[in-house]
Structures are given as C-alpha cells and as structure tokens.
Amino acid sequence: MRIIALATLRDFWKRHRDAEIPLRSWYTLASRSDWRHPADIKAAYRNASVIANNRIVFNIKGNDYRLIAAVHYNRGMMFIRFVGTHREYDKIDAATI
C-alpha cells in the first residue's frame, strides 16, 4: 500500500514520543502490504475496525492511540485521516474525517 502522508505520523510522534516506534511499525507493515479487501487488513490487524466510507480504525500502542485511514483498495493507497489520543478520537466522526 502507498501511505499518504508519513508527515502526519511524524508530526504526531514528535508530540507523543511513546508513539514513534508503534507508528513506525504500523507504517512498515502497511506500506509493505497488498490489502485488496477489508478482510485482508483484519487478518493482519485483528483489532482494526472497519467503518463506513472505507475507513479503518487502527489501535496503536496497545490502544493508547487511534489511527484512521481512508483506504482505496483498487488503487493500493491509504490516506491517513487522523491520528490521536482517545480523547481526541472521541471528538470526531471517524466515518467522515
């Protein structure tokens, strides 16, 4: 998968140092994957949640943080739409962000 945009992850881990290693691990796995269906993602990330509008919610660092990606399966691309704490996640609509 092509991940857009790594800079979003970097900005987040600069503010939350404990998120850097888990986000780098997520990025490495996701960017090397060829996910064509939500089930492919669920096979790699059992705790990922498939929600509306081709959005996937990933739990990061033992569920301390949340990452939302919009997935374009046919183009092999994922767009980082959100990465944040649970408190920040609770304030957004994950399906439309």
CSV table of N, CA, C and O in Angstrom, one decimal, residues 1-95:
chain,number,residue,atom,x,y,z
A,1,MET,N,0.8,-1.2,0.0
A,1,MET,CA,0.0,0.0,0.0
A,1,MET,C,0.9,1.2,0.0
A,1,MET,O,1.9,1.3,0.7
A,2,ARG,N,0.4,2.2,-0.7
A,2,ARG,CA,1.1,3.5,-0.6
A,2,ARG,C,0.4,4.3,0.4
A,2,ARG,O,-0.8,4.5,0.4
A,3,ILE,N,1.2,4.8,1.4
A,3,ILE,CA,0.6,5.5,2.5
A,3,ILE,C,0.8,7.0,2.4
A,3,ILE,O,1.9,7.5,2.2
A,4,ILE,N,-0.3,7.8,2.4
A,4,ILE,CA,-0.3,9.2,2.3
A,4,ILE,C,-0.8,9.8,3.6
A,4,ILE,O,-1.9,9.5,4.0
A,5,ALA,N,-0.2,10.4,4.5
A,5,ALA,CA,1.1,11.0,4.4
A,5,ALA,C,1.9,10.7,5.7
A,5,ALA,O,1.4,10.8,6.8
A,6,LEU,N,3.1,10.2,5.4
A,6,LEU,CA,4.0,9.9,6.6
A,6,LEU,C,4.2,11.1,7.4
A,6,LEU,O,4.4,11.0,8.7
A,7,ALA,N,4.2,12.3,6.9
A,7,ALA,CA,4.5,13.5,7.7
A,7,ALA,C,3.4,13.7,8.8
A,7,ALA,O,3.8,14.2,9.9
A,8,THR,N,2.2,13.2,8.6
A,8,THR,CA,1.2,13.3,9.6
A,8,THR,C,1.6,12.4,10.8
A,8,THR,O,1.4,12.8,12.0
A,9,LEU,N,2.1,11.2,10.5
A,9,LEU,CA,2.6,10.4,11.6
A,9,LEU,C,3.8,11.0,12.3
A,9,LEU,O,3.9,11.0,13.6
A,10,ARG,N,4.7,11.5,11.6
A,10,ARG,CA,5.9,12.2,12.2
A,10,ARG,C,5.5,13.3,13.1
A,10,ARG,O,6.1,13.5,14.2
A,11,ASP,N,4.6,14.1,12.6
A,11,ASP,CA,4.1,15.3,13.5
A,11,ASP,C,3.6,14.8,14.8
A,11,ASP,O,3.8,15.4,15.8
A,12,PHE,N,2.8,13.7,14.7
A,12,PHE,CA,2.2,13.1,15.9
A,12,PHE,C,3.2,12.6,16.9
A,12,PHE,O,3.2,12.9,18.1
A,13,TRP,N,4.2,11.8,16.4
A,13,TRP,CA,5.2,11.2,17.3
A,13,TRP,C,6.2,12.2,17.8
A,13,TRP,O,6.8,12.0,18.8
A,14,LYS,N,6.3,13.4,17.2
A,14,LYS,CA,7.1,14.4,17.8
A,14,LYS,C,6.4,15.0,19.1
A,14,LYS,O,7.1,15.4,20.0
A,15,ARG,N,5.1,14.9,19.1
A,15,ARG,CA,4.4,15.4,20.3
A,15,ARG,C,4.2,14.3,21.3
A,15,ARG,O,4.0,14.5,22.5
A,16,HIS,N,4.1,13.0,20.8
A,16,HIS,CA,3.9,11.9,21.7
A,16,HIS,C,5.0,10.9,21.4
A,16,HIS,O,4.9,9.9,20.6
A,17,ARG,N,6.1,11.1,22.0
A,17,ARG,CA,7.3,10.2,21.8
A,17,ARG,C,7.1,8.7,21.9
A,17,ARG,O,7.7,7.9,21.2
A,18,ASP,N,6.2,8.4,22.8
A,18,ASP,CA,6.0,6.9,23.0
A,18,ASP,C,5.2,6.3,21.8
A,18,ASP,O,5.1,5.1,21.8
A,19,ALA,N,4.7,7.1,20.9
A,19,ALA,CA,4.0,6.6,19.8
A,19,ALA,C,4.9,6.3,18.6
A,19,ALA,O,4.5,5.7,17.6
A,20,GLU,N,6.2,6.8,18.6
A,20,GLU,CA,7.0,6.7,17.4
A,20,GLU,C,7.3,5.2,17.0
A,20,GLU,O,7.0,4.9,15.8
A,21,ILE,N,7.7,4.4,17.9
A,21,ILE,CA,8.0,3.0,17.5
A,21,ILE,C,6.8,2.3,17.0
A,21,ILE,O,6.8,1.6,15.9
A,22,PRO,N,5.6,2.3,17.7
A,22,PRO,CA,4.4,1.7,17.2
A,22,PRO,C,3.9,2.2,15.9
A,22,PRO,O,3.5,1.5,15.0
A,23,LEU,N,4.0,3.5,15.7
A,23,LEU,CA,3.6,4.1,14.4
A,23,LEU,C,4.6,3.7,13.3
A,23,LEU,O,4.1,3.4,12.1
A,24,ARG,N,5.8,3.7,13.5
A,24,ARG,CA,6.8,3.2,12.5
A,24,ARG,C,6.5,1.8,12.2
A,24,ARG,O,6.6,1.4,11.0
A,25,SER,N,6.2,0.9,13.2
A,25,SER,CA,5.9,-0.5,12.9
A,25,SER,C,4.7,-0.6,12.1
A,25,SER,O,4.6,-1.4,11.1
A,26,TRP,N,3.6,0.2,12.4
A,26,TRP,CA,2.4,0.2,11.6
A,26,TRP,C,2.7,0.6,10.2
A,26,TRP,O,2.3,-0.1,9.2
A,27,TYR,N,3.4,1.6,10.0
A,27,TYR,CA,3.8,2.1,8.7
A,27,TYR,C,4.5,1.1,7.9
A,27,TYR,O,4.2,0.9,6.7
A,28,THR,N,5.5,0.5,8.5
A,28,THR,CA,6.3,-0.5,7.8
A,28,THR,C,5.4,-1.7,7.3
A,28,THR,O,5.5,-2.1,6.1
A,29,LEU,N,4.6,-2.2,8.2
A,29,LEU,CA,3.7,-3.3,7.8
A,29,LEU,C,2.7,-2.9,6.7
A,29,LEU,O,2.5,-3.5,5.7
A,30,ALA,N,2.1,-1.7,6.9
A,30,ALA,CA,1.0,-1.3,6.0
A,30,ALA,C,1.6,-1.0,4.6
A,30,ALA,O,1.1,-1.3,3.6
A,31,SER,N,2.8,-0.3,4.6
A,31,SER,CA,3.4,0.0,3.3
A,31,SER,C,3.9,-1.2,2.5
A,31,SER,O,4.0,-1.1,1.3
A,32,ARG,N,4.2,-2.3,3.2
A,32,ARG,CA,4.6,-3.5,2.5
A,32,ARG,C,3.5,-4.4,2.2
A,32,ARG,O,3.7,-5.5,1.6
A,33,SER,N,2.3,-4.1,2.5
A,33,SER,CA,1.1,-5.0,2.3
A,33,SER,C,0.4,-4.7,1.0
A,33,SER,O,0.6,-3.6,0.4
A,34,ASP,N,-0.3,-5.6,0.6
A,34,ASP,CA,-1.1,-5.5,-0.7
A,34,ASP,C,-2.6,-5.8,-0.3
A,34,ASP,O,-3.1,-6.9,-0.7
A,35,TRP,N,-3.1,-5.0,0.5
A,35,TRP,CA,-4.5,-5.2,1.0
A,35,TRP,C,-5.5,-4.8,-0.1
A,35,TRP,O,-5.5,-3.7,-0.5
A,36,ARG,N,-6.3,-5.8,-0.5
A,36,ARG,CA,-7.3,-5.6,-1.5
A,36,ARG,C,-8.8,-5.5,-1.0
A,36,ARG,O,-9.7,-5.2,-1.7
A,37,HIS,N,-8.9,-6.0,0.3
A,37,HIS,CA,-10.2,-6.0,0.9
A,37,HIS,C,-10.1,-5.8,2.4
A,37,HIS,O,-9.0,-6.0,3.0
A,38,PRO,N,-11.2,-5.3,3.0
A,38,PRO,CA,-11.1,-5.1,4.5
A,38,PRO,C,-10.7,-6.4,5.2
A,38,PRO,O,-10.0,-6.3,6.2
A,39,ALA,N,-11.1,-7.5,4.7
A,39,ALA,CA,-10.7,-8.8,5.4
A,39,ALA,C,-9.2,-9.0,5.4
A,39,ALA,O,-8.6,-9.6,6.4
A,40,ASP,N,-8.5,-8.5,4.4
A,40,ASP,CA,-7.0,-8.6,4.4
A,40,ASP,C,-6.4,-7.8,5.5
A,40,ASP,O,-5.4,-8.2,6.2
A,41,ILE,N,-7.0,-6.6,5.8
A,41,ILE,CA,-6.5,-5.8,6.9
A,41,ILE,C,-6.8,-6.5,8.2
A,41,ILE,O,-6.0,-6.5,9.1
A,42,LYS,N,-8.0,-7.0,8.4
A,42,LYS,CA,-8.4,-7.7,9.6
A,42,LYS,C,-7.5,-8.9,9.9
A,42,LYS,O,-7.3,-9.2,11.0
A,43,ALA,N,-7.0,-9.5,8.8
A,43,ALA,CA,-6.2,-10.7,9.0
A,43,ALA,C,-4.8,-10.2,9.6
A,43,ALA,O,-4.2,-11.0,10.4
A,44,ALA,N,-4.4,-9.0,9.3
A,44,ALA,CA,-3.1,-8.5,9.8
A,44,ALA,C,-3.3,-7.8,11.1
A,44,ALA,O,-2.4,-7.9,12.0
A,45,TYR,N,-4.4,-7.1,11.3
A,45,TYR,CA,-4.7,-6.4,12.5
A,45,TYR,C,-6.1,-6.8,13.0
A,45,TYR,O,-7.1,-6.2,12.6
A,46,ARG,N,-6.1,-7.8,13.8
A,46,ARG,CA,-7.4,-8.3,14.3
A,46,ARG,C,-8.2,-7.2,15.0
A,46,ARG,O,-9.5,-7.3,15.0
A,47,ASN,N,-7.6,-6.3,15.7
A,47,ASN,CA,-8.3,-5.3,16.4
A,47,ASN,C,-8.7,-4.0,15.6
A,47,ASN,O,-9.3,-3.1,16.1
A,48,ALA,N,-8.4,-4.1,14.3
A,48,ALA,CA,-8.8,-2.9,13.5
A,48,ALA,C,-10.3,-3.0,13.3
A,48,ALA,O,-10.9,-4.0,13.3
A,49,SER,N,-10.9,-1.8,13.2
A,49,SER,CA,-12.3,-1.7,13.0
A,49,SER,C,-12.6,-1.2,11.6
A,49,SER,O,-12.1,-0.1,11.2
A,50,VAL,N,-13.4,-1.9,10.9
A,50,VAL,CA,-13.8,-1.4,9.6
A,50,VAL,C,-15.1,-0.6,9.8
A,50,VAL,O,-16.1,-1.1,10.3
A,51,ILE,N,-15.1,0.7,9.3
A,51,ILE,CA,-16.2,1.5,9.5
A,51,ILE,C,-16.7,2.1,8.1
A,51,ILE,O,-16.1,1.7,7.1
A,52,ALA,N,-17.6,2.9,8.1
A,52,ALA,CA,-18.2,3.5,6.9
A,52,ALA,C,-17.2,4.2,6.0
A,52,ALA,O,-16.1,4.7,6.5
A,53,ASN,N,-17.5,4.4,4.8
A,53,ASN,CA,-16.7,5.2,3.8
A,53,ASN,C,-15.2,4.7,3.7
A,53,ASN,O,-14.3,5.4,3.5
A,54,ASN,N,-15.1,3.3,3.7
A,54,ASN,CA,-13.8,2.7,3.5
A,54,ASN,C,-12.7,3.2,4.5
A,54,ASN,O,-11.6,3.3,4.2
A,55,ARG,N,-13.2,3.5,5.7
A,55,ARG,CA,-12.3,3.9,6.8
A,55,ARG,C,-12.0,2.7,7.7
A,55,ARG,O,-12.8,1.8,7.9
A,56,ILE,N,-10.7,2.7,8.1
A,56,ILE,CA,-10.3,1.7,9.0
A,56,ILE,C,-9.7,2.4,10.3
A,56,ILE,O,-8.9,3.3,10.1
A,57,VAL,N,-10.1,1.9,11.4
A,57,VAL,CA,-9.6,2.5,12.7
A,57,VAL,C,-8.6,1.4,13.2
A,57,VAL,O,-9.0,0.3,13.5
A,58,PHE,N,-7.3,1.9,13.4
A,58,PHE,CA,-6.3,1.0,14.0
A,58,PHE,C,-6.0,1.5,15.4
A,58,PHE,O,-5.9,2.7,15.7
A,59,ASN,N,-5.9,0.5,16.3
A,59,ASN,CA,-5.4,0.8,17.7
A,59,ASN,C,-3.9,0.8,17.7
A,59,ASN,O,-3.3,-0.2,17.2
A,60,ILE,N,-3.3,1.8,18.2
A,60,ILE,CA,-1.9,2.0,18.2
A,60,ILE,C,-1.4,2.0,19.6
A,60,ILE,O,-2.0,2.6,20.5
A,61,LYS,N,-0.2,1.3,19.8
A,61,LYS,CA,0.4,1.2,21.1
A,61,LYS,C,-0.5,0.7,22.2
A,61,LYS,O,-0.8,1.3,23.2
A,62,GLY,N,-1.0,-0.5,22.0
A,62,GLY,CA,-1.9,-1.2,22.9
A,62,GLY,C,-3.1,-0.4,23.2
A,62,GLY,O,-3.6,-0.4,24.3
A,63,ASN,N,-3.6,0.3,22.1
A,63,ASN,CA,-4.9,1.0,22.2
A,63,ASN,C,-4.8,2.4,22.9
A,63,ASN,O,-5.7,3.0,23.3
A,64,ASP,N,-3.5,2.9,23.1
A,64,ASP,CA,-3.3,4.2,23.7
A,64,ASP,C,-3.7,5.3,22.7
A,64,ASP,O,-4.1,6.4,23.1
A,65,TYR,N,-3.5,5.0,21.4
A,65,TYR,CA,-3.8,5.9,20.3
A,65,TYR,C,-4.6,5.3,19.2
A,65,TYR,O,-4.7,4.1,19.2
A,66,ARG,N,-5.3,6.2,18.4
A,66,ARG,CA,-6.1,5.7,17.3
A,66,ARG,C,-5.6,6.3,16.0
A,66,ARG,O,-5.2,7.5,16.0
A,67,LEU,N,-5.6,5.5,15.0
A,67,LEU,CA,-5.2,6.0,13.6
A,67,LEU,C,-6.4,5.6,12.7
A,67,LEU,O,-6.9,4.5,12.7
A,68,ILE,N,-6.8,6.6,11.9
A,68,ILE,CA,-7.9,6.3,11.0
A,68,ILE,C,-7.3,6.5,9.6
A,68,ILE,O,-6.7,7.6,9.3
A,69,ALA,N,-7.5,5.5,8.7
A,69,ALA,CA,-7.1,5.6,7.3
A,69,ALA,C,-8.2,5.4,6.4
A,69,ALA,O,-9.1,4.6,6.7
A,70,ALA,N,-8.3,6.2,5.4
A,70,ALA,CA,-9.2,6.0,4.3
A,70,ALA,C,-8.5,5.1,3.2
A,70,ALA,O,-7.4,5.5,2.8
A,71,VAL,N,-9.1,4.0,2.9
A,71,VAL,CA,-8.4,3.0,2.1
A,71,VAL,C,-9.1,3.0,0.7
A,71,VAL,O,-10.3,3.0,0.5
A,72,HIS,N,-8.2,3.1,-0.3
A,72,HIS,CA,-8.6,3.0,-1.7
A,72,HIS,C,-8.0,1.7,-2.2
A,72,HIS,O,-6.9,1.6,-2.7
A,73,TYR,N,-8.8,0.6,-2.0
A,73,TYR,CA,-8.3,-0.8,-2.3
A,73,TYR,C,-7.9,-0.9,-3.7
A,73,TYR,O,-6.8,-1.5,-4.0
A,74,ASN,N,-8.7,-0.4,-4.7
A,74,ASN,CA,-8.4,-0.6,-6.1
A,74,ASN,C,-7.1,0.1,-6.5
A,74,ASN,O,-6.5,-0.2,-7.5
A,75,ARG,N,-6.7,1.2,-5.8
A,75,ARG,CA,-5.5,1.9,-6.2
A,75,ARG,C,-4.3,1.6,-5.3
A,75,ARG,O,-3.2,2.1,-5.5
A,76,GLY,N,-4.6,0.8,-4.3
A,76,GLY,CA,-3.5,0.4,-3.4
A,76,GLY,C,-3.0,1.5,-2.5
A,76,GLY,O,-1.8,1.6,-2.3
A,77,MET,N,-3.9,2.4,-2.1
A,77,MET,CA,-3.5,3.6,-1.3
A,77,MET,C,-4.3,3.7,0.0
A,77,MET,O,-5.4,3.3,0.0
A,78,MET,N,-3.6,4.3,1.0
A,78,MET,CA,-4.2,4.6,2.2
A,78,MET,C,-3.9,6.0,2.6
A,78,MET,O,-2.7,6.5,2.5
A,79,PHE,N,-4.9,6.8,2.9
A,79,PHE,CA,-4.7,8.2,3.3
A,79,PHE,C,-4.9,8.3,4.8
A,79,PHE,O,-6.0,8.0,5.3
A,80,ILE,N,-3.9,8.8,5.5
A,80,ILE,CA,-4.0,9.0,7.0
A,80,ILE,C,-5.0,10.2,7.2
A,80,ILE,O,-4.7,11.3,6.7
A,81,ARG,N,-6.1,9.9,7.8
A,81,ARG,CA,-7.1,10.9,8.0
A,81,ARG,C,-7.0,11.5,9.4
A,81,ARG,O,-7.5,12.6,9.7
A,82,PHE,N,-6.5,10.7,10.4
A,82,PHE,CA,-6.5,11.1,11.8
A,82,PHE,C,-5.5,10.2,12.5
A,82,PHE,O,-5.4,9.0,12.3
A,83,VAL,N,-4.8,10.8,13.4
A,83,VAL,CA,-4.0,10.0,14.4
A,83,VAL,C,-4.1,10.9,15.7
A,83,VAL,O,-3.9,12.1,15.7
A,84,GLY,N,-4.5,10.2,16.8
A,84,GLY,CA,-4.6,11.0,18.0
A,84,GLY,C,-4.9,10.1,19.2
A,84,GLY,O,-4.9,8.9,19.1
A,85,THR,N,-5.1,10.8,20.3
A,85,THR,CA,-5.4,10.1,21.6
A,85,THR,C,-6.9,9.7,21.6
A,85,THR,O,-7.7,10.1,20.7
A,86,HIS,N,-7.3,8.9,22.5
A,86,HIS,CA,-8.7,8.5,22.7
A,86,HIS,C,-9.6,9.7,22.9
A,86,HIS,O,-10.7,9.8,22.3
A,87,ARG,N,-9.1,10.6,23.7
A,87,ARG,CA,-9.9,11.9,24.0
A,87,ARG,C,-10.1,12.6,22.7
A,87,ARG,O,-11.2,13.1,22.4
A,88,GLU,N,-9.1,12.8,21.8
A,88,GLU,CA,-9.2,13.4,20.5
A,88,GLU,C,-10.2,12.7,19.6
A,88,GLU,O,-11.0,13.2,18.9
A,89,TYR,N,-10.0,11.3,19.6
A,89,TYR,CA,-10.8,10.5,18.8
A,89,TYR,C,-12.3,10.6,19.2
A,89,TYR,O,-13.2,10.6,18.3
A,90,ASP,N,-12.6,10.7,20.4
A,90,ASP,CA,-14.0,10.8,20.9
A,90,ASP,C,-14.7,12.1,20.4
A,90,ASP,O,-15.9,12.2,20.4
A,91,LYS,N,-13.9,13.1,19.9
A,91,LYS,CA,-14.5,14.4,19.5
A,91,LYS,C,-14.7,14.4,18.0
A,91,LYS,O,-15.2,15.4,17.5
A,92,ILE,N,-14.4,13.4,17.3
A,92,ILE,CA,-14.5,13.4,15.8
A,92,ILE,C,-15.5,12.4,15.3
A,92,ILE,O,-15.9,11.5,16.1
A,93,ASP,N,-16.0,12.5,14.1
A,93,ASP,CA,-16.8,11.5,13.4
A,93,ASP,C,-15.8,10.7,12.5
A,93,ASP,O,-15.4,11.2,11.5
A,94,ALA,N,-15.5,9.5,13.0
A,94,ALA,CA,-14.5,8.7,12.3
A,94,ALA,C,-14.9,8.4,10.8
A,94,ALA,O,-14.0,8.2,10.0
A,95,ALA,N,-16.1,8.3,10.6
A,95,ALA,CA,-16.6,7.9,9.2
A,95,ALA,C,-16.5,9.0,8.2
A,95,ALA,O,-16.5,8.8,7.0
